[in-house]
Short mmCIF file of C-alpha atoms and ligand atoms in Angstrom, two decimals:
data_model
loop_
_atom_site.label_atom_id
_atom_site.label_comp_id
_atom_site.label_asym_id
_atom_site.label_seq_id
_atom_site.Cartn_x
_atom_site.Cartn_y
_atom_site.Cartn_z
CA MET H 1 183.40 40.49 36.77
CA LYS H 2 186.42 41.86 34.90
CA ARG H 3 188.24 44.45 36.94
CA ILE H 4 189.77 47.74 35.77
CA ILE H 5 192.28 49.85 37.68
CA LEU H 6 192.68 53.41 36.45
CA PHE H 7 195.81 55.54 36.82
CA ALA H 8 195.56 59.34 36.58
CA SER H 9 197.62 62.40 37.52
CA GLY H 10 195.34 65.32 36.77
CA SER H 11 191.80 66.47 36.24
CA GLY H 12 190.39 63.01 35.57
CA SER H 13 187.69 63.87 33.05
CA ASN H 14 188.43 60.57 31.30
CA VAL H 15 188.31 58.72 34.61
CA GLU H 16 184.88 60.17 35.36
CA ASN H 17 183.66 59.37 31.86
CA ILE H 18 184.92 55.77 32.09
CA VAL H 19 183.44 55.27 35.58
CA ARG H 20 180.05 56.55 34.40
CA TYR H 21 180.16 54.36 31.28
CA PHE H 22 180.72 51.18 33.31
CA GLU H 23 178.22 52.01 36.10
CA GLY H 24 175.89 49.02 36.33
CA HIS H 25 177.80 47.11 33.63
CA PRO H 26 177.04 43.38 33.86
CA ALA H 27 180.60 42.19 33.22
CA ILE H 28 183.05 45.01 33.98
CA GLU H 29 183.72 47.08 37.09
CA ILE H 30 186.16 49.78 38.17
CA SER H 31 188.13 48.60 41.23
CA ALA H 32 190.04 51.77 42.05
CA VAL H 33 191.86 54.84 40.82
CA LEU H 34 195.56 55.21 41.62
CA THR H 35 197.26 58.58 41.48
CA ASN H 36 200.73 60.00 42.00
CA LYS H 37 199.35 63.51 42.75
CA ARG H 38 198.02 64.07 46.23
CA ASP H 39 196.02 67.14 45.19
CA ALA H 40 194.84 65.94 41.77
CA PHE H 41 191.27 66.87 40.94
CA VAL H 42 190.68 63.24 40.00
CA ILE H 43 190.53 62.48 43.75
CA ASP H 44 187.62 64.93 44.18
CA ARG H 45 185.88 63.21 41.28
CA CYS H 46 186.43 59.79 42.93
CA ASN H 47 184.98 61.11 46.19
CA LYS H 48 181.88 62.26 44.33
CA LEU H 49 181.61 59.04 42.33
CA GLY H 50 182.19 56.75 45.30
CA ILE H 51 185.25 55.14 43.70
CA PRO H 52 188.21 54.15 45.92
CA ALA H 53 191.29 56.29 45.25
CA LEU H 54 194.82 55.52 46.32
CA TYR H 55 197.69 57.97 46.36
CA PHE H 56 201.29 56.76 46.07
CA ASN H 57 204.50 58.74 46.12
CA LYS H 58 207.61 58.25 44.01
CA SER H 59 209.19 55.88 46.52
CA GLY H 60 206.11 53.67 46.33
CA PHE H 61 206.21 53.65 42.54
CA THR H 62 209.81 53.48 41.40
CA GLY H 63 211.75 53.17 44.65
CA SER H 64 210.07 50.00 45.90
CA SER H 65 207.63 47.35 44.77
CA LEU H 66 204.70 48.78 46.75
CA VAL H 67 202.51 49.68 43.76
CA LEU H 68 203.39 46.39 42.09
CA GLN H 69 202.31 44.49 45.19
CA VAL H 70 199.08 46.46 45.50
CA LEU H 71 198.29 45.74 41.86
CA GLN H 72 199.11 42.05 42.23
CA CYS H 73 196.75 41.84 45.24
CA MET H 74 193.98 43.58 43.33
CA ASP H 75 194.56 41.36 40.30
CA PRO H 76 193.10 43.64 37.59
CA ASP H 77 192.15 42.40 34.13
CA LEU H 78 193.17 45.77 32.68
CA ILE H 79 195.19 48.75 33.90
CA VAL H 80 194.15 51.93 32.14
CA LEU H 81 196.32 55.04 32.11
CA ALA H 82 193.96 58.00 31.72
CA GLY H 83 196.11 61.10 31.92
CA PHE H 84 198.89 59.47 33.95
CA LEU H 85 202.14 61.34 33.54
CA LEU H 86 204.85 59.08 34.97
CA LYS H 87 206.69 56.46 32.98
CA ILE H 88 205.61 52.93 33.92
CA PRO H 89 208.53 51.00 35.46
CA SER H 90 209.61 47.91 33.53
CA GLU H 91 208.70 45.61 36.47
CA LEU H 92 205.07 46.64 36.05
CA VAL H 93 205.16 46.19 32.28
CA THR H 94 206.63 42.70 32.78
CA ALA H 95 204.17 41.78 35.52
CA PHE H 96 201.12 42.76 33.43
CA PRO H 97 201.85 41.83 29.81
CA LYS H 98 199.27 43.25 27.37
CA LYS H 99 197.24 44.45 30.34
CA ILE H 100 198.32 48.10 30.52
CA ILE H 101 196.92 50.59 28.03
CA ASN H 102 197.30 54.34 27.61
CA ILE H 103 195.49 57.09 25.76
CA HIS H 104 197.56 59.72 23.96
CA PRO H 105 195.96 62.93 22.68
CA ALA H 106 197.48 62.83 19.17
CA LEU H 107 198.04 60.48 16.27
CA LEU H 108 201.13 58.53 17.29
CA PRO H 109 203.89 58.08 16.25
CA LYS H 110 203.63 61.82 15.64
CA PHE H 111 203.65 64.13 18.67
CA GLY H 112 204.64 61.51 21.25
CA GLY H 113 207.50 60.91 23.64
CA LYS H 114 208.78 62.48 26.83
CA GLY H 115 207.37 65.93 27.53
CA MET H 116 204.57 65.51 24.99
CA TYR H 117 201.45 65.75 27.10
CA GLY H 118 198.46 68.06 27.47
CA LYS H 119 198.82 71.49 25.87
CA HIS H 120 202.36 70.69 24.67
CA VAL H 121 200.90 68.18 22.23
CA HIS H 122 198.15 70.45 20.91
CA THR H 123 200.53 73.41 20.58
CA ALA H 124 202.93 71.28 18.54
CA VAL H 125 200.09 70.04 16.33
CA LYS H 126 199.03 73.65 15.65
CA THR H 127 202.59 74.89 15.09
CA GLN H 128 203.20 72.12 12.53
CA GLY H 129 200.10 73.23 10.61
CA GLU H 130 198.46 69.78 10.76
CA SER H 131 195.08 69.39 9.06
CA GLU H 132 194.03 66.61 11.43
CA THR H 133 194.76 65.31 14.88
CA GLY H 134 193.18 62.69 17.08
CA ILE H 135 193.72 60.08 19.76
CA THR H 136 195.76 56.92 20.03
CA ILE H 137 194.93 54.08 22.41
CA HIS H 138 197.92 51.80 22.74
CA PHE H 139 199.55 49.13 24.88
CA VAL H 140 202.22 50.37 27.26
CA ASN H 141 205.82 49.22 27.02
CA GLU H 142 209.01 50.55 28.61
CA HIS H 143 209.17 53.58 26.30
CA TYR H 144 206.88 56.62 26.32
CA ASP H 145 204.12 56.30 23.71
CA GLU H 146 205.78 53.46 21.78
CA GLY H 147 203.67 50.39 22.60
CA ALA H 148 201.56 48.65 19.96
CA ILE H 149 198.66 50.77 18.72
CA ILE H 150 195.18 49.38 19.44
CA ARG H 151 192.95 52.04 17.88
CA GLN H 152 193.22 55.59 16.55
CA PHE H 153 190.46 58.11 15.88
CA LYS H 154 190.91 61.30 13.86
CA VAL H 155 189.37 64.75 13.77
CA GLY H 156 189.90 67.54 11.24
CA ILE H 157 191.35 70.86 12.38
CA SER H 158 191.83 74.16 10.62
CA GLU H 159 194.48 76.82 10.99
CA ARG H 160 191.85 79.03 12.60
CA ASP H 161 191.46 76.56 15.49
CA SER H 162 193.13 77.75 18.70
CA VAL H 163 195.10 75.35 20.88
CA ASP H 164 192.11 75.24 23.25
CA GLN H 165 189.75 74.42 20.41
CA ILE H 166 192.05 71.61 19.26
CA ALA H 167 192.20 70.31 22.84
CA ALA H 168 188.38 70.36 23.05
CA LYS H 169 188.03 68.39 19.80
CA VAL H 170 190.51 65.79 21.03
CA GLN H 171 188.85 65.54 24.43
CA SER H 172 185.50 64.91 22.85
CA LEU H 173 187.02 62.03 20.82
CA GLU H 174 188.51 60.62 24.04
CA HIS H 175 185.20 60.73 25.86
CA LYS H 176 183.35 59.22 22.91
CA HIS H 177 185.69 56.32 22.15
CA PHE H 178 187.90 55.38 25.10
CA PRO H 179 185.27 53.52 27.17
CA GLU H 180 184.08 51.53 24.14
CA VAL H 181 187.61 50.48 23.26
CA ILE H 182 188.26 49.41 26.88
CA GLU H 183 185.05 47.38 26.82
CA ALA H 184 186.00 45.74 23.51
CA ILE H 185 189.44 44.79 24.84
CA LEU H 186 187.99 43.25 27.99
CA LEU H 187 185.19 41.43 26.24
CA ASP H 188 187.48 40.43 23.37
CA THR H 189 185.16 41.82 20.72
C1 GRF C 201 194.03 63.34 28.03
O1 GRF C 201 194.15 64.25 26.99
C2 GRF C 201 194.78 62.08 27.73
O2 GRF C 201 194.83 61.79 26.37
C3 GRF C 201 196.15 62.40 28.22
O3 GRF C 201 195.95 63.18 29.38
C4 GRF C 201 194.71 63.86 29.28
C5 GRF C 201 193.94 63.57 30.54
O4 GRF C 201 192.85 64.40 30.68
N1 GRF C 201 196.95 61.21 28.36
P1 GRF C 201 191.84 64.18 31.88
O5 GRF C 201 192.65 64.26 33.19
O6 GRF C 201 191.22 62.84 31.72
O7 GRF C 201 190.86 65.28 31.79
#
């Protein structure tokens, strides 16, 4: 079996969607979810889904090699950031070349970088009067949202769309496409 480790900091709707997609999959399994937020709703989802969840604090992530060691022990085939808000330390990027991917809720290179997450992204898209937005699935390097792009998917928006409506359109693209792209990466298709 190919093993996935998910990282998340928030609600975890993508985590739940990915876990459900791979339930009973013949070749791919979810090993665990790692989070830097002790009270993140993603932990409740993991409890419900029966998926192991591990919390780590900042000292475990950037102040020591704890998370690196845990990951090395678990030996994942892919590390998937699904709403994970911290920057990935360079030791992790180096230890898992081409094995860490992220999803960004806009069409990079537009609307990316530090501070561009969640509502901030959708508000900026609306303020700029964009006629489309979308999602970007990309490899992770040492810089926020700058790794090589794997796939992008677009959706049209109108000036009448509220920020919440834009967010809903983007989320539905994420739920539709992210699991399939993960599967294609792991199965090399
Ligand atoms: C998603 O919009 C994802 O693109 C971004 O963070 C959000 C996570 O949402 N990186 P959820 O926690 O999966 O609901």
